[in-house]
Coordinates of C-alpha atoms and ligand atoms in Angstrom, one line a residue:
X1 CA 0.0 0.0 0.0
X2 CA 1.3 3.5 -0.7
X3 CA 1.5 6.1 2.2
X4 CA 1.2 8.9 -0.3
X5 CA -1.3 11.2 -0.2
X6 CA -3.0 13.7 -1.7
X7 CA -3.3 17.6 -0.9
X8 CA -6.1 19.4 1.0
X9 CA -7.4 21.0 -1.9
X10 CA -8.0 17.6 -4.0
X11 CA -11.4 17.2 -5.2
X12 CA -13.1 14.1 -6.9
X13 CA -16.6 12.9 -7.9
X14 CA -18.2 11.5 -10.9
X15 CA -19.0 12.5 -14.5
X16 CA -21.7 11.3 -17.3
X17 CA -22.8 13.3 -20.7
X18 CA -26.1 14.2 -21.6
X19 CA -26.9 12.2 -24.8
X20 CA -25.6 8.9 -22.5
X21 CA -28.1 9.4 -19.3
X22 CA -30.8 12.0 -19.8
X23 CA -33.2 10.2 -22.4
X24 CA -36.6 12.7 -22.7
X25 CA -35.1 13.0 -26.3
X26 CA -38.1 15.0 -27.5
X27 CA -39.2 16.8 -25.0
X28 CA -39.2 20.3 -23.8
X29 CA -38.4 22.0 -27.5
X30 CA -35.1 19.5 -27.9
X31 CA -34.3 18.5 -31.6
X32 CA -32.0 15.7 -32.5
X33 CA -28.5 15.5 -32.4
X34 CA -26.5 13.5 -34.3
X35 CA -26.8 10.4 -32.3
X36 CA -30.5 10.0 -32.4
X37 CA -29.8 9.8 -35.9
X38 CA -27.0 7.6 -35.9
X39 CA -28.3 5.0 -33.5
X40 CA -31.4 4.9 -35.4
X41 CA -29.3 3.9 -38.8
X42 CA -29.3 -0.3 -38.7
X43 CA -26.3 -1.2 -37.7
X44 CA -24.8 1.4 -35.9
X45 CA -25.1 0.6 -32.0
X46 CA -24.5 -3.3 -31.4
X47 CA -28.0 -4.2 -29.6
X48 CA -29.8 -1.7 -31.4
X49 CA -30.6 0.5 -28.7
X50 CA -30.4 4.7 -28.2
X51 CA -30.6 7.3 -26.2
X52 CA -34.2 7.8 -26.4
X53 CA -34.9 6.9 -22.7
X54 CA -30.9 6.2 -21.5
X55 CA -31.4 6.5 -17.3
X56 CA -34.2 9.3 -17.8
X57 CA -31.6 11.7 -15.7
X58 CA -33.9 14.4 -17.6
X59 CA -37.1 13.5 -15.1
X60 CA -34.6 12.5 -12.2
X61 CA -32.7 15.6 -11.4
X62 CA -33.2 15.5 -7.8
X63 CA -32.5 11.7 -7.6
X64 CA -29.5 11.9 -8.9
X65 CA -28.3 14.8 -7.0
X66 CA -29.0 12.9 -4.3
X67 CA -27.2 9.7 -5.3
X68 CA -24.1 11.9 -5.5
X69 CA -24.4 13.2 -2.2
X70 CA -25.3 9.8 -0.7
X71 CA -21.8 8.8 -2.5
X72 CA -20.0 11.9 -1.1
X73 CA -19.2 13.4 -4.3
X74 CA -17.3 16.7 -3.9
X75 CA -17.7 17.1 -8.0
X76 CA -20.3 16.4 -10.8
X77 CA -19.1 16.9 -14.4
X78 CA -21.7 16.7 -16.3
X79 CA -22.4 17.5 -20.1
X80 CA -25.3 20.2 -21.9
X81 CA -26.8 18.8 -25.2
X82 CA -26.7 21.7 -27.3
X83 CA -29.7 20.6 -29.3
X84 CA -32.0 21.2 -25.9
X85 CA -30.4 24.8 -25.6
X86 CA -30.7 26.1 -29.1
X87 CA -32.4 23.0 -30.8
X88 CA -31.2 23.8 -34.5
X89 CA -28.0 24.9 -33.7
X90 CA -26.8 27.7 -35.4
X91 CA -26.4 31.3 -34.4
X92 CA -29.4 32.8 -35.5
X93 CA -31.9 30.2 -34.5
X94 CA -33.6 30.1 -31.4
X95 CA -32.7 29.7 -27.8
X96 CA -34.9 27.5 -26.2
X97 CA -35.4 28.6 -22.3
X98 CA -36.8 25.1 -21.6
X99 CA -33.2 23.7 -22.2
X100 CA -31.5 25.8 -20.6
X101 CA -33.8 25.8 -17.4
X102 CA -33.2 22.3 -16.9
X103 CA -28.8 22.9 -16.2
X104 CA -29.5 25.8 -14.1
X105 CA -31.9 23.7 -12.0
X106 CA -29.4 21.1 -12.0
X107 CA -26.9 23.7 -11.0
X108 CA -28.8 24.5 -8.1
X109 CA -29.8 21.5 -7.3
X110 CA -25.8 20.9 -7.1
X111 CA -24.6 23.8 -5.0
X112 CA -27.5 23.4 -2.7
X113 CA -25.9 19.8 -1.9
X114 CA -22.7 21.1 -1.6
X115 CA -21.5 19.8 -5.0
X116 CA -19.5 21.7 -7.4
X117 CA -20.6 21.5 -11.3
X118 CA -18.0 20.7 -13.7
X119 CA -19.4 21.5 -17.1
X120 CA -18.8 19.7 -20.3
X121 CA -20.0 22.2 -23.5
X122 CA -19.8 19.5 -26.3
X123 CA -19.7 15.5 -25.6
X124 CA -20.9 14.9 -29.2
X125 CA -24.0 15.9 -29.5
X126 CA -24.2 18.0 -32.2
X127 CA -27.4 19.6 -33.5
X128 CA -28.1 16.8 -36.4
X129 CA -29.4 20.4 -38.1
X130 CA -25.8 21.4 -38.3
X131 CA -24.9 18.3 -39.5
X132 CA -26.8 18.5 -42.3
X133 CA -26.3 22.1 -43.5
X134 CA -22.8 22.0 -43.3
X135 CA -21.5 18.8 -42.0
X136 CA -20.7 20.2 -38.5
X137 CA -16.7 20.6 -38.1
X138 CA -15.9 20.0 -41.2
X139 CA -16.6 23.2 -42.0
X140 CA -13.9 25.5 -39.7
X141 CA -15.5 29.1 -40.2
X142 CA -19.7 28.0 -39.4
X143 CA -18.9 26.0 -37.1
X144 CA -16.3 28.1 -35.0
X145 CA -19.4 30.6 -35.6
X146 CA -21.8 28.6 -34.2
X147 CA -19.9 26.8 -31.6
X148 CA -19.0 30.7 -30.2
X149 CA -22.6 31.9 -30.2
X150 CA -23.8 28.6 -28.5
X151 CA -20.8 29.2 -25.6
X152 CA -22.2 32.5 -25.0
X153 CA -25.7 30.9 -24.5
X154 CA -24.4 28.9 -21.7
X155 CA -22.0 31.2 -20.3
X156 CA -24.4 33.8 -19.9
X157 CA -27.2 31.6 -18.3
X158 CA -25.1 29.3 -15.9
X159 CA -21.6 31.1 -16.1
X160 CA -21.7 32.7 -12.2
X161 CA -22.3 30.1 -10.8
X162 CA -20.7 27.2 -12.5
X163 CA -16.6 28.0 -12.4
X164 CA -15.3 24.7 -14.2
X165 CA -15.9 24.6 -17.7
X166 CA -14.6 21.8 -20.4
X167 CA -14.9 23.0 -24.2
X168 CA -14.9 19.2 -26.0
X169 CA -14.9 16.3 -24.3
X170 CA -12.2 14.2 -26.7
X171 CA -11.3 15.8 -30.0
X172 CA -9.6 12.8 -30.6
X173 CA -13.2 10.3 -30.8
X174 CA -14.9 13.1 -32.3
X175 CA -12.6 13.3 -35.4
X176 CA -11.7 9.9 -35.6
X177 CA -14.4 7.8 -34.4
X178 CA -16.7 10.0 -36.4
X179 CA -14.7 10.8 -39.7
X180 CA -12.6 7.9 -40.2
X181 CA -13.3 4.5 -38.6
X182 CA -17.1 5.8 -38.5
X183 CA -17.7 4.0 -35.7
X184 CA -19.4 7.4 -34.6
X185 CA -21.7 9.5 -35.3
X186 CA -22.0 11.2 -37.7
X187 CA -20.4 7.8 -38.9
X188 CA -18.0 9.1 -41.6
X189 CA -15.3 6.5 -42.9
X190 CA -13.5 5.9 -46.6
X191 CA -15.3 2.4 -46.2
X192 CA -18.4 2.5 -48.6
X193 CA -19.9 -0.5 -47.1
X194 CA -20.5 1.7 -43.8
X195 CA -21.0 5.0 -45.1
X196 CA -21.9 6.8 -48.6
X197 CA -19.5 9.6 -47.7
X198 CA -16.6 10.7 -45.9
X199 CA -12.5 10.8 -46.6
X200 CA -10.8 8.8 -43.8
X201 CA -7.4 10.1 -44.9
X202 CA -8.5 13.8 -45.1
X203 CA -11.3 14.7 -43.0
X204 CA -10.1 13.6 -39.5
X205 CA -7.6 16.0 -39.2
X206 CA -9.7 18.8 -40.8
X207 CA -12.2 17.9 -37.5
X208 CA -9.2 17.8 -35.4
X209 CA -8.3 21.5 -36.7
X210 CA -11.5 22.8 -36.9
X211 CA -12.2 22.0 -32.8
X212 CA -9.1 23.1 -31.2
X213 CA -9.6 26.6 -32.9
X214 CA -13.2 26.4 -31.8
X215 CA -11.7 25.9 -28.6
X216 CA -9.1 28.3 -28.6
X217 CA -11.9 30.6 -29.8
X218 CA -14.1 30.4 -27.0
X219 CA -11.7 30.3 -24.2
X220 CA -10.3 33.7 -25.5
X221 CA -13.6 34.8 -25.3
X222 CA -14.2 33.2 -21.8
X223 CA -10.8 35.0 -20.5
X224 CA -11.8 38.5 -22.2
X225 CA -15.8 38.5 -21.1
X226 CA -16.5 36.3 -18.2
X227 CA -13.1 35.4 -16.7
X228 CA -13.1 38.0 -14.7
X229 CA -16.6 38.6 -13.1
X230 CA -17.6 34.5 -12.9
X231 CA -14.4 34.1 -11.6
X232 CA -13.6 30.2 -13.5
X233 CA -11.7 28.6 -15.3
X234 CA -11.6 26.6 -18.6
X235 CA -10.2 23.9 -20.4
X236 CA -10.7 20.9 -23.2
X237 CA -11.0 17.0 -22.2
X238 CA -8.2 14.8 -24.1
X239 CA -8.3 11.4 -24.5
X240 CA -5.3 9.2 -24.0
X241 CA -4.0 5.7 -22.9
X242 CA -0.6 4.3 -21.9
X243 CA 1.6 2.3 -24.4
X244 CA 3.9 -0.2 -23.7
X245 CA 6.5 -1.6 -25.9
X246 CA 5.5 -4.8 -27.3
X247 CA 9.9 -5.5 -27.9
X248 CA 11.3 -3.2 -25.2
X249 CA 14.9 -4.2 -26.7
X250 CA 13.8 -2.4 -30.1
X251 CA 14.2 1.2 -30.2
X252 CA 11.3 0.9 -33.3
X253 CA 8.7 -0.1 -30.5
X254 CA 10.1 2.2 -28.0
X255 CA 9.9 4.8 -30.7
X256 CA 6.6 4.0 -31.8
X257 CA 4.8 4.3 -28.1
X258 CA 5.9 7.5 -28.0
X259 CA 4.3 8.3 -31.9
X260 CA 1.2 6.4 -30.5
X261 CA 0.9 9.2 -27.8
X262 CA 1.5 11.9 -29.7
X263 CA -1.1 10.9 -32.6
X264 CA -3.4 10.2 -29.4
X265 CA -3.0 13.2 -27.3
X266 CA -0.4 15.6 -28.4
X267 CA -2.3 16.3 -31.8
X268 CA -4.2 18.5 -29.5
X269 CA -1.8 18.9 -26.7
X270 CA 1.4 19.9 -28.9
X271 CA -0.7 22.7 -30.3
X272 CA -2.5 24.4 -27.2
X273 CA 1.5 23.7 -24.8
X274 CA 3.5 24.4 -27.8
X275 CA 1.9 26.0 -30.6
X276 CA 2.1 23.6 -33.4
X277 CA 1.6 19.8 -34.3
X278 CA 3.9 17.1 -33.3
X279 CA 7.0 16.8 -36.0
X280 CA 5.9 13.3 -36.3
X281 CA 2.4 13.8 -37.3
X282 CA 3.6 16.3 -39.8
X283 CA 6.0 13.5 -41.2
X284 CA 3.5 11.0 -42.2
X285 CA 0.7 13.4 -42.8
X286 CA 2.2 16.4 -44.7
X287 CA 0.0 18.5 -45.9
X288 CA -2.6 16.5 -44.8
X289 CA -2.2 18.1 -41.3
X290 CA -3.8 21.7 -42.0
X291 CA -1.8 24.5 -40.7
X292 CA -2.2 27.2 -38.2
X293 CA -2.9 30.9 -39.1
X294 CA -1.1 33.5 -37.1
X295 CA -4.4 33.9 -35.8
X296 CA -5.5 30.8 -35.2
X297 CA -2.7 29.7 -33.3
X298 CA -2.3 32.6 -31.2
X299 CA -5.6 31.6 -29.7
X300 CA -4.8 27.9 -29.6
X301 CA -1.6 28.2 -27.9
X302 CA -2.1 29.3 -24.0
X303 CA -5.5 28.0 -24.2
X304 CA -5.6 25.5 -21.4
X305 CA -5.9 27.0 -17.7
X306 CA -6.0 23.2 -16.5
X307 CA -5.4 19.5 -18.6
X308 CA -8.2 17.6 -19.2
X309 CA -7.4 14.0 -19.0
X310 CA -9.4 11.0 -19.8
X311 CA -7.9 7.8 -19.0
X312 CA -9.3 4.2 -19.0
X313 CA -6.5 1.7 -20.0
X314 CA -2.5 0.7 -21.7
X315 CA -2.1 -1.2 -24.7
X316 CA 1.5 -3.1 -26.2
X317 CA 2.6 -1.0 -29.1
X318 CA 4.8 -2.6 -32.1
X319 CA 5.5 -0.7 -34.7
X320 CA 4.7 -1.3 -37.9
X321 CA 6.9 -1.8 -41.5
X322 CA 6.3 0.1 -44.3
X323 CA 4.6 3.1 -45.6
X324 CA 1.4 3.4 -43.7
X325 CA -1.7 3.8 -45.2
X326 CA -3.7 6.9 -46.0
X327 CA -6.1 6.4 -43.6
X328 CA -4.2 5.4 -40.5
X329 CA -4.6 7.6 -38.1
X330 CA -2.5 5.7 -35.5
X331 CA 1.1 6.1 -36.2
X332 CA 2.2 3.2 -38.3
X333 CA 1.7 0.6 -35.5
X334 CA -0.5 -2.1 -34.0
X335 CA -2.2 -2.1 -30.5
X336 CA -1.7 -5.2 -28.6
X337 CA -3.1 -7.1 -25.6
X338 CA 0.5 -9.3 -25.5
X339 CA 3.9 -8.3 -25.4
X340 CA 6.7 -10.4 -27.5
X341 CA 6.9 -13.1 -24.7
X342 CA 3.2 -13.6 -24.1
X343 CA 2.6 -11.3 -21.2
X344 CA -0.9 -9.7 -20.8
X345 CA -1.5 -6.2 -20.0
X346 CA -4.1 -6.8 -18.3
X347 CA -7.4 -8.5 -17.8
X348 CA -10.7 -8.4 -19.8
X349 CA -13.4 -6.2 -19.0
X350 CA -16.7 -5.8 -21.3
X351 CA -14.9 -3.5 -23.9
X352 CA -12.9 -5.1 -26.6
X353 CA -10.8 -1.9 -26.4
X354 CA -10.2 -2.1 -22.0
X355 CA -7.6 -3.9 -20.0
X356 CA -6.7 -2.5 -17.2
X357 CA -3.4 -1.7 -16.3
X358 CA -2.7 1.1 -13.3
X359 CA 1.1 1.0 -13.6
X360 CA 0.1 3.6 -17.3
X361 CA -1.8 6.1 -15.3
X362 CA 1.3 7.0 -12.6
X363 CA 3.1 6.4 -16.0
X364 CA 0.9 9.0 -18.2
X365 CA 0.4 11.2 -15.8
X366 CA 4.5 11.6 -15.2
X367 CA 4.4 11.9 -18.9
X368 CA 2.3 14.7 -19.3
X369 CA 3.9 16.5 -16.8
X370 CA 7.5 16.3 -18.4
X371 CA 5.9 17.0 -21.6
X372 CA 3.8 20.3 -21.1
X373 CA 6.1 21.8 -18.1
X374 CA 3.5 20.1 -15.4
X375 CA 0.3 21.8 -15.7
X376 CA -2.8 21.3 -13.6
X377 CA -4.8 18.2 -14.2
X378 CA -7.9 17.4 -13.6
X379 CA -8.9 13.7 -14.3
X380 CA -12.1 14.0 -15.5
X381 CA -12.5 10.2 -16.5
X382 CA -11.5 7.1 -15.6
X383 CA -13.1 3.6 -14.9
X384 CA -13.9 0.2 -16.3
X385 CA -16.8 -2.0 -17.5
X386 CA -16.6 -5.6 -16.2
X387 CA -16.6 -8.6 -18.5
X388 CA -20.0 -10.3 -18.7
X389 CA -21.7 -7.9 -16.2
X390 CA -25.0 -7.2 -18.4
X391 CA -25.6 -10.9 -17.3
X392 CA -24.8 -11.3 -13.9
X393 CA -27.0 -12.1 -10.8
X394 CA -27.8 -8.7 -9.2
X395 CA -25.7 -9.4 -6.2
X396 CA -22.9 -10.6 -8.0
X397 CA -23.2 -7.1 -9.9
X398 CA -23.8 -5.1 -7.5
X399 CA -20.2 -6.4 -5.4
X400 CA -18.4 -5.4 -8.4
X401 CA -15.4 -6.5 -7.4
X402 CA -13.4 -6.2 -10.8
X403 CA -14.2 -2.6 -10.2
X404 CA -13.7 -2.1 -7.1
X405 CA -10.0 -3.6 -8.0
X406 CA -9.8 -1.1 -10.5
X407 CA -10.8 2.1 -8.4
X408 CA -7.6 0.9 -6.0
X409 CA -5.3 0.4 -8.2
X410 CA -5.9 3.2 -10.7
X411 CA -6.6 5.9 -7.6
X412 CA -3.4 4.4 -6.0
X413 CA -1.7 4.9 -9.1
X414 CA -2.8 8.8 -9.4
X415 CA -1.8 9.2 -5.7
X416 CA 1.7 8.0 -6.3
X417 CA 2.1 10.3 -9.6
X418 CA 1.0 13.2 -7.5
X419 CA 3.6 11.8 -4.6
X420 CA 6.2 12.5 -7.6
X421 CA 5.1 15.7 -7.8
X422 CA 2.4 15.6 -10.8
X423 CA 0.3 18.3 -10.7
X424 CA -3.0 16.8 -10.2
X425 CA -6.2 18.5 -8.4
X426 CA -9.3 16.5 -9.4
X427 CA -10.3 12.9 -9.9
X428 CA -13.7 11.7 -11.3
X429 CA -14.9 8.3 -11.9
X430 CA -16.5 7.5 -14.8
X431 CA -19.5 6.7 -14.4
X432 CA -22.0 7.9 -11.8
X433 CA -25.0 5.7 -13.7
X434 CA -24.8 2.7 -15.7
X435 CA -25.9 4.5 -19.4
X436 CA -25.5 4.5 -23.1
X437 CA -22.2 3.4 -24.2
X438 CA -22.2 4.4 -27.5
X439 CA -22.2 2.3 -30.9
X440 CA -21.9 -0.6 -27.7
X441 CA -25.3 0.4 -26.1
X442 CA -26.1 -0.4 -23.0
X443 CA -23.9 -4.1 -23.2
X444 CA -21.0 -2.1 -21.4
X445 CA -22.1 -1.0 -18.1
X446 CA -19.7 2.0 -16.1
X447 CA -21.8 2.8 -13.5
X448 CA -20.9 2.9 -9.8
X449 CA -24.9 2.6 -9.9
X450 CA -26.6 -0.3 -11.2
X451 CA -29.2 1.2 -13.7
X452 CA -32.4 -0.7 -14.2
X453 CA -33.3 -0.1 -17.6
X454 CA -36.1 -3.0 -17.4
X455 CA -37.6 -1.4 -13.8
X456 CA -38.3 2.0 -14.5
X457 CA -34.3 3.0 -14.7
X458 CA -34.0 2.4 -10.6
X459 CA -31.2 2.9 -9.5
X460 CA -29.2 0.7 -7.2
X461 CA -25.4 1.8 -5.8
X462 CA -22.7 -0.8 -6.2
X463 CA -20.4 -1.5 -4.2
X464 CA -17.4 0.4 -6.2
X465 CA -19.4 3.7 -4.8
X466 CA -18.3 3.2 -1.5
X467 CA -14.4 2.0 -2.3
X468 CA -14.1 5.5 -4.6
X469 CA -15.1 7.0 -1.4
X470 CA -13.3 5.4 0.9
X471 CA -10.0 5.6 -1.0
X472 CA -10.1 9.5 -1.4
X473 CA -11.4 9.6 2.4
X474 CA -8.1 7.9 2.9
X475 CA -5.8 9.7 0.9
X476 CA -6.9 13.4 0.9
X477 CA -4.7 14.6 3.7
X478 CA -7.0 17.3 5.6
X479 CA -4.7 20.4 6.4
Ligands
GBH501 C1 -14.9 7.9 -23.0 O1 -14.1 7.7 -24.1 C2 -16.1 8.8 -23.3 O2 -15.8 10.1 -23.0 C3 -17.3 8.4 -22.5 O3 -18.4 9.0 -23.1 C4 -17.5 6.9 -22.6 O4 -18.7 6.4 -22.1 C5 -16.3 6.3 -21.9 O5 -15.1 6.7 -22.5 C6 -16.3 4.7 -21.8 O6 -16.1 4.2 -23.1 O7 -12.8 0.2 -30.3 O8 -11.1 1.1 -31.8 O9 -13.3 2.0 -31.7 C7 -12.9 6.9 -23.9 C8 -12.0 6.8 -25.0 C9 -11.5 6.0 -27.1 C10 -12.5 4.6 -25.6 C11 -11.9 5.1 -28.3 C12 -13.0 3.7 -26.7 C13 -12.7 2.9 -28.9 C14 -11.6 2.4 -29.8 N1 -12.4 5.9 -26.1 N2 -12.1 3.7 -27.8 S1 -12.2 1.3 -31.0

């Protein structure tokens, strides 16, 4: 056991997104975004299934409000759908008071409890209006446009009193999972079997550019109108896992975890720390990578006050041979469960993608720090699904012990980064509810809270709730 610890003024809790818990997906004025439309194409979400209902967080504000005080949650990040707020989308269309009633509520509801809001402006819900006029962030200048005016919306109605804001939750899914592998919404990918349109090789990184000067963008704005009189702070969510190399004797592997990071986090992180792209991305990509304006950069770079980082998992990297092909978007390597003699990383969980493996977090997070001169992190995700847990007994699911593992070793993993000096100030699990996990539906469960999506979406703590709390009880020293 480490004797580390963590500083007075750590905070942790949980976070969800709105299109993944709140259901009520016509109510109140909202519009579709993106993913009603995508999980209603065949063939898009595994089982079928969509947000439509998802927990029904919409009708159960106060329930869960008090679920996270019942847990002891010092944090809720949560996510606005922009297509409840101004239901079409763009700039001049209309703002829909309904929508944006429900977050202040929820905002109040929150402080009342003694909970502080953490809120996420996009988690890929896009107006499916925008989509269609002009293919959302594939088109920089409408986009950056609407994206501004939307900000605005929220800043102006919740801004006071929420002081943690997050611009987009992973750039990373949103321009590759959507514009090249199309697992995604909107579900763009070179592959004309899955989709009639989209360039794998091109449009990816046009998304990529297109959101961090969105980004950079609004936190300008942000720091020049509101900084000052709501008195917060504001930053975007990266996505990123740890690699390991699948030969560590060959300096190509070694060499390619570190191109694996970069193509994973630094296409986004190089930029807003250091002003342009990594030199390796430009390599493969050329002039594939668009380039920064004088303008655009001097709003990109600076544009973090803290580091985002979503975390869940490590994978073997081995590099690959060759010239890589037009639409990787990797790095030129492979992602592997085994290393060259056989060992695992780590065990199954539900998602093909997740093994566990806590050393990669201390490991990351160290990483990070070196990288972009140790800036303040807030983990704003982490956690695991467990392997077969749709189909377990409820008691057997509800002592999650898989997860419970995993809250242990991945918090005592942060502790001993931040024992090494990493700058890190928040920690939230993912997830508070059970709820729609994307193109896998509701197969993969993250919840510390058993949802009961055949009972009325009851919900039903497991026993991970209590080990989150009891660790951070633990380690959060109290002077
Ligand atoms: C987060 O993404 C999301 O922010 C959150 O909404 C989600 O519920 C949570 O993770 C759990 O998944 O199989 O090749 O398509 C985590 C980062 C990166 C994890 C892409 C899944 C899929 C790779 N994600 N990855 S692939």
């Amino acid at each position: 056991m480490t004797t580390a610890t963590l500083p007075p003024d750590f905070r942790w809790g949980f976070a969800t997104a709105s299109y993944q818990i709140e259901g009520a997906y016509n109510e109140d004025g909202r519009l579709p975004s993106i993913w009603d439309t995508f999980s209603k194409t065949p063939d898009k979400v595994e089982d079928g299934t969509n947000g439509d209902v998802a927990c029904d967080s919409y009708h159960r504000l106060e329930e869960d409000v008090a679920l996270l005080k019942s847990y002891g949650a010092q944090v809720y990040r949560f996510s606005i759908a922009w297509p409840r707020v101004i239901p079409l989308g763009g700039r001049n269309d209309p703002i829909n008071e309904k929508g944006l009633e429900y977050y202040s509520k929820l905002v109040d509801a929150l402080l009342a409890a003694g909970i502080e809001p953490v809120v996420t402006l996009y988690h890929w819900d896009l107006p499916d209006e925008l989509y269609r006029r002009y293919r959302g962030p594939l088109n920089k200048e409408e986009f950056v446009a609407d994206f501004t005016r939307y900000a605005r919306v929220v800043f102006d109605a919740l801004g006071p009193r929420v002081k943690k804001w997050i611009t987009f939750n992973e750039p990373w899914c949103i321009s590759v999972l959507g514009y090249n592998t199309g697992k995604h919404a909107p579900g763009r990918t070179s592959d004309r079997k899955l989709s009639p349109e989209g360039d794998g090789s091109r449009e990816p990184w046009i998304v990529g550019h297109t959101l961090l000067v969105a980004h950079g963008t609004v936190v300008d704005i942000y720091r020049r109108e509101y900084k000052e009189k709501h008195g917060g702070e504001i930053g975007i969510t990266l996505n990123g896992d740890w690699a390991e190399p699948w030969d560590p004797e060959d300096p190509r592997d070694i060499e390619a975890c570190t191109r694996k990071i970069e193509f994973a986090i630094s296409w986004f992180a190089d930029p807003i720390y250091h002003g342009k792209y990594p030199d390796s991305m430009r390599k493969q990509l050329g002039d594939r990578l668009p380039t920064f304006t004088d303008e655009e950069i001097a709003l990109v770079k600076g544009s973090n006050d803290f580091y985002g980082m979503n975390h869940y998992c490590a994978n073997y990297i081995r590099h690959r041979d060759g010239e890589p092909a037009e639409d990787d978007v990797a790095g030129n390597l492979d992602h592997l469960f085994e290393d060259k003699f056989g060992n695992s990383i780590g065990p199954e969980s539900n998602c093909p993608w997740l093994r566990p493996h806590a050393p990669g977090f201390r490991k990351l997070l160290k990483w990070l720090a070196d990288r972009y001169g140790n800036p303040k992190i807030y983990v704003t995700e982490n956690g695991t699904s467990v392997k077969g847990e749709n189909d377990m007994p409820l008691d057997q699911l509800l002592d999650d012990k898989f997860r419970q593992q995993y809250y242990r070793d991945y918090i005592g993993a942060l502790v001993e980064a931040a024992n090494e000096g990493v700058n890190v100030k928040m920690y939230l699990a993912w997830s508070l509810l059970d709820n729609f996990e994307w193109s896998e539906g509701y197969q993969s469960r993250f919840g510390v809270t058993f949802v009961d999506y055949k009972n009325g979406q009851k919900r039903i703590p497991k026993k991970s709730a209590s080990v989150v709390r009891e660790l951070f009880e633990k380690y959060i020293r109290k002077e």
